[in-house]
Coordinates of C-alpha atoms and ligand atoms in Angstrom, one line a residue:
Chain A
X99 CA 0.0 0.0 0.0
X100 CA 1.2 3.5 -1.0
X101 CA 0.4 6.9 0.7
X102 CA -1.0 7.9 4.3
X103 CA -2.3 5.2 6.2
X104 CA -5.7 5.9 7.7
X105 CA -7.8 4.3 10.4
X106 CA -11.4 4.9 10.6
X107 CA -14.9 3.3 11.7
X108 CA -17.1 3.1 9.1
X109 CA -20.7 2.2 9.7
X110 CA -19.5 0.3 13.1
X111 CA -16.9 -1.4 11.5
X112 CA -13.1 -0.4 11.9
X113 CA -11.5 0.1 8.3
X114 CA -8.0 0.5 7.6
X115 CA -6.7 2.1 3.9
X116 CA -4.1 4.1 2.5
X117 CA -4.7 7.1 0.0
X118 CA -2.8 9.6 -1.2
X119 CA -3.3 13.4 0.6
X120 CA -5.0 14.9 -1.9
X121 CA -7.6 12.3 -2.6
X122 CA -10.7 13.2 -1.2
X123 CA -12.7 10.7 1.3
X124 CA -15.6 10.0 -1.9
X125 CA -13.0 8.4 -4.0
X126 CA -11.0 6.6 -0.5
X127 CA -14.3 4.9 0.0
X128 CA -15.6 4.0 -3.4
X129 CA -12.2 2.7 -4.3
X130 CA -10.3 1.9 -1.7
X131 CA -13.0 0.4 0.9
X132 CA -15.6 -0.7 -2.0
X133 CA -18.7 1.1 -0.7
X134 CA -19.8 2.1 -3.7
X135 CA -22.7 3.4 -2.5
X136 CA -21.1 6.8 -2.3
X137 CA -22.0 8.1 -5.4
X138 CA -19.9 11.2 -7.5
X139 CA -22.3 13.4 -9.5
X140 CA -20.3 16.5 -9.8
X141 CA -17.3 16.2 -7.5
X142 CA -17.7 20.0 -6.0
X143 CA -20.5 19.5 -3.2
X144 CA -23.4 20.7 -5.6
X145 CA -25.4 17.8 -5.9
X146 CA -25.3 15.7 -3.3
X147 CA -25.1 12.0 -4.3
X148 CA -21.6 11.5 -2.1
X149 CA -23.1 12.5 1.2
X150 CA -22.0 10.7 3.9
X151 CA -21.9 11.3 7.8
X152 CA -18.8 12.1 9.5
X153 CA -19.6 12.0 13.0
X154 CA -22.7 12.2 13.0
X155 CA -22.3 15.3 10.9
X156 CA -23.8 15.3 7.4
X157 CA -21.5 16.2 5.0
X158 CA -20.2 16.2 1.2
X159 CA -18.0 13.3 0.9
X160 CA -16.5 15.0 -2.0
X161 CA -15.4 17.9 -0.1
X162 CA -13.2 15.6 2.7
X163 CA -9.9 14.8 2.2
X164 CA -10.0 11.0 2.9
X165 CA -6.9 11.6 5.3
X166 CA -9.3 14.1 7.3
X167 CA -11.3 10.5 8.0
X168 CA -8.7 9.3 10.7
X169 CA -10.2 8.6 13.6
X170 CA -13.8 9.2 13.0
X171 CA -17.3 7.5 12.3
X172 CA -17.9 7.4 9.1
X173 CA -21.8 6.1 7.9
X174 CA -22.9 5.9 4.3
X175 CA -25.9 4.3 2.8
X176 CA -24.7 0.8 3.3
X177 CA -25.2 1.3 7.1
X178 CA -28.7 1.9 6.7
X179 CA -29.9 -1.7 6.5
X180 CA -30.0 -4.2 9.2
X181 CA -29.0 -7.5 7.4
X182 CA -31.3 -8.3 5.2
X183 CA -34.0 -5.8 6.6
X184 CA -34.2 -2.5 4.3
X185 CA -34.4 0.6 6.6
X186 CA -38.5 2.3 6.5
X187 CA -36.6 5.1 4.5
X188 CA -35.3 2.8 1.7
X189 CA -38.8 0.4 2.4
X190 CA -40.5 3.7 1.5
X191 CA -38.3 5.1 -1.5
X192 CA -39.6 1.9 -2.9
X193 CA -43.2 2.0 -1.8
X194 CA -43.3 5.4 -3.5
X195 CA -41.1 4.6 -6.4
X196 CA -39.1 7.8 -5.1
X197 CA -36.7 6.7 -7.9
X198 CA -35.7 5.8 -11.2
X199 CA -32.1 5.8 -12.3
X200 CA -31.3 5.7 -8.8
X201 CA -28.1 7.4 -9.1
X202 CA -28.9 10.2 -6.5
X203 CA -30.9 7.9 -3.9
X204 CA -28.0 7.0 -1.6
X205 CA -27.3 10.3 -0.9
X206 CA -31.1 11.2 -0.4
X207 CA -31.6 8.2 2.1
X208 CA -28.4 9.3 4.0
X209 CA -29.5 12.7 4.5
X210 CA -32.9 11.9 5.1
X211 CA -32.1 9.9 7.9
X212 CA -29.9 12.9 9.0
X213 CA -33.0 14.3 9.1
X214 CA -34.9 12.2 10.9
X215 CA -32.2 11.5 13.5
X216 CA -32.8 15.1 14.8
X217 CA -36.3 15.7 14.0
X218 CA -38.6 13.0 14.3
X219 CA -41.7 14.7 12.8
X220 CA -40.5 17.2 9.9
X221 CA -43.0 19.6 7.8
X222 CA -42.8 19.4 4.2
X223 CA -40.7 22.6 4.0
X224 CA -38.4 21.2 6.3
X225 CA -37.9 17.8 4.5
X226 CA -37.5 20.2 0.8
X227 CA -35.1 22.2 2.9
X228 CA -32.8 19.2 4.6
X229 CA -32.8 17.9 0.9
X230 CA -32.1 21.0 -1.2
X231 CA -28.3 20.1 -1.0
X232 CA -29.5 17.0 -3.2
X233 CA -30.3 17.0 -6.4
X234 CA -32.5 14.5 -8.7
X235 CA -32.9 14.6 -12.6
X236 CA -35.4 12.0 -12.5
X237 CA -38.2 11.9 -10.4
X238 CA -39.0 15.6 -9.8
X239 CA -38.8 15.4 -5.7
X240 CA -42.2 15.3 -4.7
X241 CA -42.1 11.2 -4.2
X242 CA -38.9 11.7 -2.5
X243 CA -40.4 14.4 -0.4
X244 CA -43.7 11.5 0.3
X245 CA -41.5 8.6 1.4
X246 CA -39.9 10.5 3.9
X247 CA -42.9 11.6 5.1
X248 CA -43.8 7.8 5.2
X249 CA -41.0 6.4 6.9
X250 CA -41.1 9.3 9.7
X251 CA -44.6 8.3 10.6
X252 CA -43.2 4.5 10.4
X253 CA -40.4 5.1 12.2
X254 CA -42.3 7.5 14.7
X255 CA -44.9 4.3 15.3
X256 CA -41.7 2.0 16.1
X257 CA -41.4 3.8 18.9
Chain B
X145 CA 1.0 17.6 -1.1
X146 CA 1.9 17.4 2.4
X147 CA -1.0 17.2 4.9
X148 CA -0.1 18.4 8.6
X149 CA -2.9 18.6 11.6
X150 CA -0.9 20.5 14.0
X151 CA -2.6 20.9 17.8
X152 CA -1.9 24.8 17.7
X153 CA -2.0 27.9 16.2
X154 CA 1.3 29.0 16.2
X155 CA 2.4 25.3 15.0
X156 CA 0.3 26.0 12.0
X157 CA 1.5 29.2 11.2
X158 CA 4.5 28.2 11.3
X159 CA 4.2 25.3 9.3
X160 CA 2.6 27.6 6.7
X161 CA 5.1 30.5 6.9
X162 CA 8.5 27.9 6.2
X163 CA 6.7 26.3 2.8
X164 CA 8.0 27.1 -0.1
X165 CA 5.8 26.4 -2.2
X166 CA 1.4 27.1 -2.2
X167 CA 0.0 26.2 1.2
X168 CA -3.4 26.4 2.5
X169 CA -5.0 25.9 5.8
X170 CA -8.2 23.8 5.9
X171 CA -11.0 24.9 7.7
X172 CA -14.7 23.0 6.3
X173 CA -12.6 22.7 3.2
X174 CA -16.1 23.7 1.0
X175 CA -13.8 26.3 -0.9
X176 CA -10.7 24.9 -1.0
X177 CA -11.5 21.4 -2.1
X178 CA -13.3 22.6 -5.0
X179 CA -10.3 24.8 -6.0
X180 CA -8.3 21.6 -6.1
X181 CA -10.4 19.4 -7.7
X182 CA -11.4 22.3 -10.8
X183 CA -7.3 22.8 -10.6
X184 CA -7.6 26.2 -9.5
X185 CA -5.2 25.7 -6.6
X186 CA -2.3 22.6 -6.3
X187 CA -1.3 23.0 -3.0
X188 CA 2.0 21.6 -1.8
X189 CA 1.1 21.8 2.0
X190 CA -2.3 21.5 3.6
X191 CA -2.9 22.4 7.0
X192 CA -5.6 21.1 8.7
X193 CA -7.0 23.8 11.6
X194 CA -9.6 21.1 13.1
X195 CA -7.9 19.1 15.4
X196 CA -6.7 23.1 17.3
X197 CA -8.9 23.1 20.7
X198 CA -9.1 27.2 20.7
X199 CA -11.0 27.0 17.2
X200 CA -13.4 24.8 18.2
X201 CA -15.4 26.4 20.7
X202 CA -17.9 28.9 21.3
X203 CA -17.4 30.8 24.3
X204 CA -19.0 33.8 26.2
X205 CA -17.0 36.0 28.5
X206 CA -17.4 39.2 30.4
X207 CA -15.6 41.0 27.1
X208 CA -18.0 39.3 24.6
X209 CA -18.2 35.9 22.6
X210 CA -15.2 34.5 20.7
X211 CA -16.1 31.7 18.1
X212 CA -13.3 29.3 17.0
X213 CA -12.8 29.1 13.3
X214 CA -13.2 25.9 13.0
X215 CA -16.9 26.1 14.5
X216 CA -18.9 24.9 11.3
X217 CA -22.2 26.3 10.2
X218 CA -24.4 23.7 12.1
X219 CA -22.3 24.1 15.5
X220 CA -23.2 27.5 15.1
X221 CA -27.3 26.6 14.6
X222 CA -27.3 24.4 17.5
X223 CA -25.5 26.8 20.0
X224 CA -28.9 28.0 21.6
X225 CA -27.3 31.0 23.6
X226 CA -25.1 32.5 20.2
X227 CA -28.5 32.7 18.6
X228 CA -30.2 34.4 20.8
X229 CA -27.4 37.0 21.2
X230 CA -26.5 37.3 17.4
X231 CA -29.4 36.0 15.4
X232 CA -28.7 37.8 12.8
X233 CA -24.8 36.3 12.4
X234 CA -26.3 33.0 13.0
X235 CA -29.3 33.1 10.2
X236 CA -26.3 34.8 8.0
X237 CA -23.5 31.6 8.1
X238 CA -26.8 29.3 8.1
X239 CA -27.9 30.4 4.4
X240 CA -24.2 29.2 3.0
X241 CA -25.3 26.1 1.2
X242 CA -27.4 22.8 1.9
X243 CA -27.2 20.8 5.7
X244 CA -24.0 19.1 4.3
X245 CA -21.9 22.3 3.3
X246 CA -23.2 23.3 6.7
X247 CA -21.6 20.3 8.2
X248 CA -18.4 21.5 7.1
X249 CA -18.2 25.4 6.6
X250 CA -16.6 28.1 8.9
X251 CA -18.0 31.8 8.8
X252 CA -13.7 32.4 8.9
X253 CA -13.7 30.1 5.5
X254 CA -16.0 32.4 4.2
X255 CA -14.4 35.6 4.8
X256 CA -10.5 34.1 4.1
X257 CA -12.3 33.0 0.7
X258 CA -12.8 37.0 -0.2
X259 CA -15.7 36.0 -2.2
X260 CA -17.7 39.7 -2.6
X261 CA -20.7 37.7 -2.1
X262 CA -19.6 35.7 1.2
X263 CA -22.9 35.5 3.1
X264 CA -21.4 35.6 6.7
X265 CA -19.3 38.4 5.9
X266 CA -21.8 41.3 6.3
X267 CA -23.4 40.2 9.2
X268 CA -20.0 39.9 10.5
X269 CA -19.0 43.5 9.5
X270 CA -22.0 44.8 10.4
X271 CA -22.1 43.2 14.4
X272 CA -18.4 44.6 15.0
X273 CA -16.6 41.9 14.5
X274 CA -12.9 41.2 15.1
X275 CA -10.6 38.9 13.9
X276 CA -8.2 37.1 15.8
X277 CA -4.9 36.9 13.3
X278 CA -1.9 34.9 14.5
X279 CA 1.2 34.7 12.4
X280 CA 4.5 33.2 13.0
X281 CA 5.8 36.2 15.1
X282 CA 2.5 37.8 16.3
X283 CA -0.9 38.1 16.9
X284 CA -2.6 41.1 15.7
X285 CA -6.8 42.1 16.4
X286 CA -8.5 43.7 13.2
X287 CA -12.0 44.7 12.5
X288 CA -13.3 42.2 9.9
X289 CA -13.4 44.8 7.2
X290 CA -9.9 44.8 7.0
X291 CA -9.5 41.1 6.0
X292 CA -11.1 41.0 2.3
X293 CA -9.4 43.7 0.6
X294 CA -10.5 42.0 -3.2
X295 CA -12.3 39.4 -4.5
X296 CA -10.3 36.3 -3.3
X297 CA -8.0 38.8 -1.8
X298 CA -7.1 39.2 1.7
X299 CA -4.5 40.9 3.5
X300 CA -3.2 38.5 5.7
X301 CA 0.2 38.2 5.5
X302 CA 2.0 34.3 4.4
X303 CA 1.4 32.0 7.6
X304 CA -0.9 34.6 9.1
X305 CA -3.8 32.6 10.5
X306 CA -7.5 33.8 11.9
X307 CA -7.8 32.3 15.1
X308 CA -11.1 33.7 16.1
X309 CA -14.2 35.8 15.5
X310 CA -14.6 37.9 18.3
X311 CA -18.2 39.4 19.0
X312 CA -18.4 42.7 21.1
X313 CA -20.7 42.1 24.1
X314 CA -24.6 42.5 24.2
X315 CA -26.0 45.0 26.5
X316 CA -29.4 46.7 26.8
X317 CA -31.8 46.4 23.9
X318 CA -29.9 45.5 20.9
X319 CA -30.6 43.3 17.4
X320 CA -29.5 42.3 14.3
X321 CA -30.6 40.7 11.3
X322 CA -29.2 40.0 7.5
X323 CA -31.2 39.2 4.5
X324 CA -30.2 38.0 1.1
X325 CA -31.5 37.8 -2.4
X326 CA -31.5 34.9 -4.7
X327 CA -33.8 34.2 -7.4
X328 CA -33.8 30.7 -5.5
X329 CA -35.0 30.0 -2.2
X330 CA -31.8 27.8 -1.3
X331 CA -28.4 27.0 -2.6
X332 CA -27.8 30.0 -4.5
X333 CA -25.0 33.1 -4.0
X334 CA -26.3 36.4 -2.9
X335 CA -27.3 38.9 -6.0
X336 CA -27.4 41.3 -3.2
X337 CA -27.5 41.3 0.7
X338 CA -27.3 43.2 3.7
X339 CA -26.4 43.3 7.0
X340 CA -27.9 45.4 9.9
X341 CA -27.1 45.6 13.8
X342 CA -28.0 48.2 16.4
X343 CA -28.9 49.2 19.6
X344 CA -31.9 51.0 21.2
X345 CA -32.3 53.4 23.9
X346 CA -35.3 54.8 24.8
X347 CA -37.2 53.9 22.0
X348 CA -34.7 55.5 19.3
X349 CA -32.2 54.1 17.8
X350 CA -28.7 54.6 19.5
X351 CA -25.9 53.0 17.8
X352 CA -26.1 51.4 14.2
X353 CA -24.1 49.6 11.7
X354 CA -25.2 48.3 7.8
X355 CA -23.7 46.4 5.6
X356 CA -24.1 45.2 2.3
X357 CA -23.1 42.4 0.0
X358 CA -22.6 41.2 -3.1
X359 CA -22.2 45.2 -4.7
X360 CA -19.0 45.7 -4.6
X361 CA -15.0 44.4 -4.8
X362 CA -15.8 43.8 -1.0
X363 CA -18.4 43.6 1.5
X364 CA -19.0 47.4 2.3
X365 CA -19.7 49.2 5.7
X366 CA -22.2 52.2 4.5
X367 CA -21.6 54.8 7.8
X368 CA -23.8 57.2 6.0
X369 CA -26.9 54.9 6.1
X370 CA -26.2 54.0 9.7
X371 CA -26.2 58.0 10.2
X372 CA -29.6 58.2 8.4
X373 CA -31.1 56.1 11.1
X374 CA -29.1 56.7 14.3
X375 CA -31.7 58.9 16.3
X376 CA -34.4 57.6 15.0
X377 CA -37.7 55.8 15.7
X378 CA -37.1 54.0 12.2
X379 CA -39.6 56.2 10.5
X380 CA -40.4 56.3 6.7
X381 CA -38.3 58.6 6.1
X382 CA -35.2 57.9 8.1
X383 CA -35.4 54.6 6.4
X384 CA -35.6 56.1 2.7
X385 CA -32.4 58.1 3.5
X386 CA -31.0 55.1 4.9
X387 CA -32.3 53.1 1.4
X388 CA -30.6 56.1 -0.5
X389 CA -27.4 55.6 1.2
X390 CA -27.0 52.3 0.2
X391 CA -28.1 52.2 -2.9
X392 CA -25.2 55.6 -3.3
X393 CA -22.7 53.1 -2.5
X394 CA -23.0 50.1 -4.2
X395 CA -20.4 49.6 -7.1
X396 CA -21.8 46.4 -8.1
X397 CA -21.3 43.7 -11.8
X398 CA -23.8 43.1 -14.1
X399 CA -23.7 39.2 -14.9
X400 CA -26.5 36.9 -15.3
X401 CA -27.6 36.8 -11.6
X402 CA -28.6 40.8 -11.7
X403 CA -27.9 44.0 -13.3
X404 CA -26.2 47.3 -12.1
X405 CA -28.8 49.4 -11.5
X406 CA -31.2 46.1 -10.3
X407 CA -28.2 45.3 -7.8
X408 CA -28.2 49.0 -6.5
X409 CA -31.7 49.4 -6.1
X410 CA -32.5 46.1 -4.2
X411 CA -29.6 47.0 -2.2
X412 CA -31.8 49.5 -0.2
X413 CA -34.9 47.7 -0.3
X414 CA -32.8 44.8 1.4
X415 CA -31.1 47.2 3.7
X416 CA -34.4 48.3 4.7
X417 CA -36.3 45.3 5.5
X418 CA -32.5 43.9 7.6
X419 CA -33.0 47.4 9.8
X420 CA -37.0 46.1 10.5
X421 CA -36.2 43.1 11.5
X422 CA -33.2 44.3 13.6
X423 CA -35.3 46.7 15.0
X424 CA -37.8 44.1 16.2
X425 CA -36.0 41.9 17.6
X426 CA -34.1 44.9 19.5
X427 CA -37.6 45.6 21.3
X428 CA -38.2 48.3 19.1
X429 CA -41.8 49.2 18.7
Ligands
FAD189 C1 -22.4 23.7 -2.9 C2 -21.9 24.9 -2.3 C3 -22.7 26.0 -1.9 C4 -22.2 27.1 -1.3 N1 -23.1 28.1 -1.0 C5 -22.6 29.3 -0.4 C6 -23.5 30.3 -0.1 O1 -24.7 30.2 -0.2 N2 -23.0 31.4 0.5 C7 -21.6 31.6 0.6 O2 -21.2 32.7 1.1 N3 -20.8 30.6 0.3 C8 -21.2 29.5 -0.2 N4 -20.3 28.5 -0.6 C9 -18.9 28.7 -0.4 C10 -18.3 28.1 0.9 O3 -19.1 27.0 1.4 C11 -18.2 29.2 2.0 O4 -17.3 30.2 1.6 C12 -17.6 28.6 3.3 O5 -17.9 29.4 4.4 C13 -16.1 28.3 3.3 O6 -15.7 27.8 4.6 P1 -14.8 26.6 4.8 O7 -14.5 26.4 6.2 O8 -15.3 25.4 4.1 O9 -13.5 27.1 4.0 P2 -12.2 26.4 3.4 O10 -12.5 25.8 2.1 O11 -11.6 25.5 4.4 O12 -11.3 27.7 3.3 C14 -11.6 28.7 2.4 C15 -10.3 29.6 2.2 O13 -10.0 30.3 3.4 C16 -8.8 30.0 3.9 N5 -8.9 29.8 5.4 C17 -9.9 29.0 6.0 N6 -9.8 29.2 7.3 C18 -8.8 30.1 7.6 C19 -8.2 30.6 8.8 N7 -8.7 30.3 10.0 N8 -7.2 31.5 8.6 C20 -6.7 31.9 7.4 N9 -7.2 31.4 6.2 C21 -8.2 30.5 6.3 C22 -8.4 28.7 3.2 O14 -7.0 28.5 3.1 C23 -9.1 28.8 1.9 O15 -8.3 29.6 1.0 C24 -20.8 27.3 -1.1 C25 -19.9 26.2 -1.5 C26 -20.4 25.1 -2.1 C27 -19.5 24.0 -2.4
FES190 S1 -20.4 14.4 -5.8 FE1 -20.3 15.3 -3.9 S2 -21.8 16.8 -3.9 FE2 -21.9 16.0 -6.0
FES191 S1 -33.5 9.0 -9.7 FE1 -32.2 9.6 -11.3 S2 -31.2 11.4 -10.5 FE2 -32.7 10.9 -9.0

């Protein structure tokens, strides 16, 4: 392995990998952990697709060194599922059909449970506003914008 | 490219003032990054400011409240106490970008930046900010309008390093607010904003800053609009003048987001509406 060697948790699990500095954390975990997931649609924090949470913290994978991930939690879309059980967000997304090429959907589930981790029960305008940093050529938002409202009621009757 | 993530501010000015070649620090990285990856910048030497305890907190003393320039846009949100005080500084670094630029970007990112549109920079200016600079030999306190002297221009010297934001303290009956247009209602850069903070005393208005974005090389303080309400119960009138003021000192662009004499007459309206809300929230009636 070449480059800086970088230990991290991502979703729970402890990951080790090596990148070069200048590589930023979006291409350190497509390539170099595998999570493809993490999707590039423009590289420059416009759209969205590569969000990830770093400590808790959602954030632009794109826009992270992936040398700035030693040390921290890292969770991306792949952390969403328990086993074989899909998340209520992702049980939704499909329920709705909240998506067709699917290209921008792991970075919509990952911010929408950013979302919903801090507010349980969020108004339309709140969900178009937590999402606004993510963009979709496909489905024009408003099923997005319904499944979320689905899986917070689902997730709000888990409880 | 080296990448360093010294523990103190003087380590990372140092580090920054001995390379040779193009070093940056990294705050939320939102500006930088992108200047890497669209080949704008090629750094040699990155310095990480993060992992620096006296840039990460928020903290309230007798003398005022000193943010840490590494504080990102949602530590900001969540700080309960900071909004209350400065809600107008607050609302300003929340409008840069979506939640995940949030995550990552620093009100100090946004001023070193020098972009004449920086939405925390007025709200800055405008609340009597100062800036914490700490270079390789000294530290120096400047008002914020000194930093930005151009668009992506600054005039902080090579390893010279913004440690902090320091807010003046809040007494009496006092309020700000800061207001942006976009033809959007999110992720968009100001066509025009502005900035307004003052204080009250008996009903008039006793002390008064404004200022605006986005019309000019810089962010610009406009005294003679803050003169055009200082006195006053924030009248019509007194708020025309104030309008006129503005508008008399805008220098603004035409490009596709808004033309010159668009630019110069929102720049009142906007200036207006800020001193309302300010106004308002000061207890002002
Ligand atoms: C999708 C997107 C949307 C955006 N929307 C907006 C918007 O609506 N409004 C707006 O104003 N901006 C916007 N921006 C620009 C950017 O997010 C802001 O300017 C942000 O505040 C920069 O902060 P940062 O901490 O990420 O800076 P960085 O990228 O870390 O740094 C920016 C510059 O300042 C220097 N610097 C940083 N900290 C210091 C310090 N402590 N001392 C000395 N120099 C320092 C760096 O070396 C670099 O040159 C947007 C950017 C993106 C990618
Ligand atoms: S790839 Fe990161 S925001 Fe588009
Ligand atoms: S489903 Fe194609 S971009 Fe959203």
């Amino acid at each position: 392995m070449t480059g800086t060697l970088v230990n991290t948790t991502v979703n729970g699990d402890a990951v080790q990998f090596a990148c070069p500095t200048d590589e930023s954390l979006m291409d350190s975990l497509r390539d170099r952990v595998g999570l493809t997931g993490v999707k590039e649609g423009c590289g420059t924090g416009d759209c969205g697709a590569c969000s990830i949470t770093l400590d808790g913290e959602l954030v632009c994978s794109c826009l992270v060194l992936g040398v700035e991930a030693n040390g921290r939690n890292i969770g991306t879309v792949e952390g969403l599922a328990d086993g074989d059980k899909l998340h209520p967000l992702q049980e939704q997304f499909i329920n709705h059909a909240a998506l067709q090429c699917g290209i921008c959907t792991p970075g919509f589930l990952v911010a929408a449970k950013a979302l919903l981790d801090k507010n349980k029960n969020p108004t339309e305008e709140e969900i178009r506003y937590a999402l606004a940093g993510n963009l979709c050529r496909c489905t024009g938002y408003d099923k997005i914008v319904r499944a979320v409202q689905a899986a917070s009621k689902d997730l709000r009757k888990k409880k | 490219m080296r990448y360093e993530a010294p523990t103190t501010t003087q380590e990372a000015a140092n580090l920054i003032a001995r390379e040779k070649g193009e070093a940056f620090v990294l705050a939320g990285g939102t500006d930088l990054l992108v200047r890497m990856k669209t080949g704008l910048s090629d750094p040699t030497l990155v310095v990480d400011i993060k992992h620096i305890p006296a840039m990460q907190d928020v903290k309230t003393t007798d003398s005022g409240t000193k943010i840490g320039a590494a504080v990102s846009g949602s530590r900001l949100n969540a700080n309960k106490k900071l909004k209350k005080a400065w809600p107008g500084i607050v609302e300003a670094a929340n409008l840069i970008g979506s939640d995940q630029i949030q995550g990552r970007a620093t009100m100090v990112g946004n001023l070193c930046n020098a972009s004449p549109a920086a939405d925390s920079v007025p709200a800055m200016i405008a609340a009597g900010a100062k800036a914490v600079v700490v270079g390789p030999k000294k530290r120096r306190t400047v008002p914020v309008e000194k930093i930005a002297t151009g668009p992506g221009k600054t005039s902080l010297a090579k390893g010279e390093i913004v440690e902090s934001i320091n807010l003046p303290k809040r007494t009496g009956k006092a309020g700000d607010a800061y207001l942006r247009f976009i033809p959007r209602t999110e992720m968009d850069i100001a066509v025009v904003s502005a900035g307004v903070n003052l204080t009250l005393e008996r009903g008039l208005v006793k002390t008064a800053r404004v200022c605006l974005g986005a019309v000019g090389p810089t962010a610009v303080l406009v005294q003679k609009a803050a003169k055009a309400i200082i006195g006053s119960k924030l009248d019509e009138e007194s708020l025309d003048k104030m309008a006129e003021a503005c508008s008399a000192a805008c220098t603004p662009i035409s490009d596709k987001r808004g033309t010159v004499e668009y630019r110069t007459k929102v720049a009142g309206v906007l200036a207006k509406r800020a001193a309302k809300i300010a106004f308002k929230r000061a207890g002002g009636k």
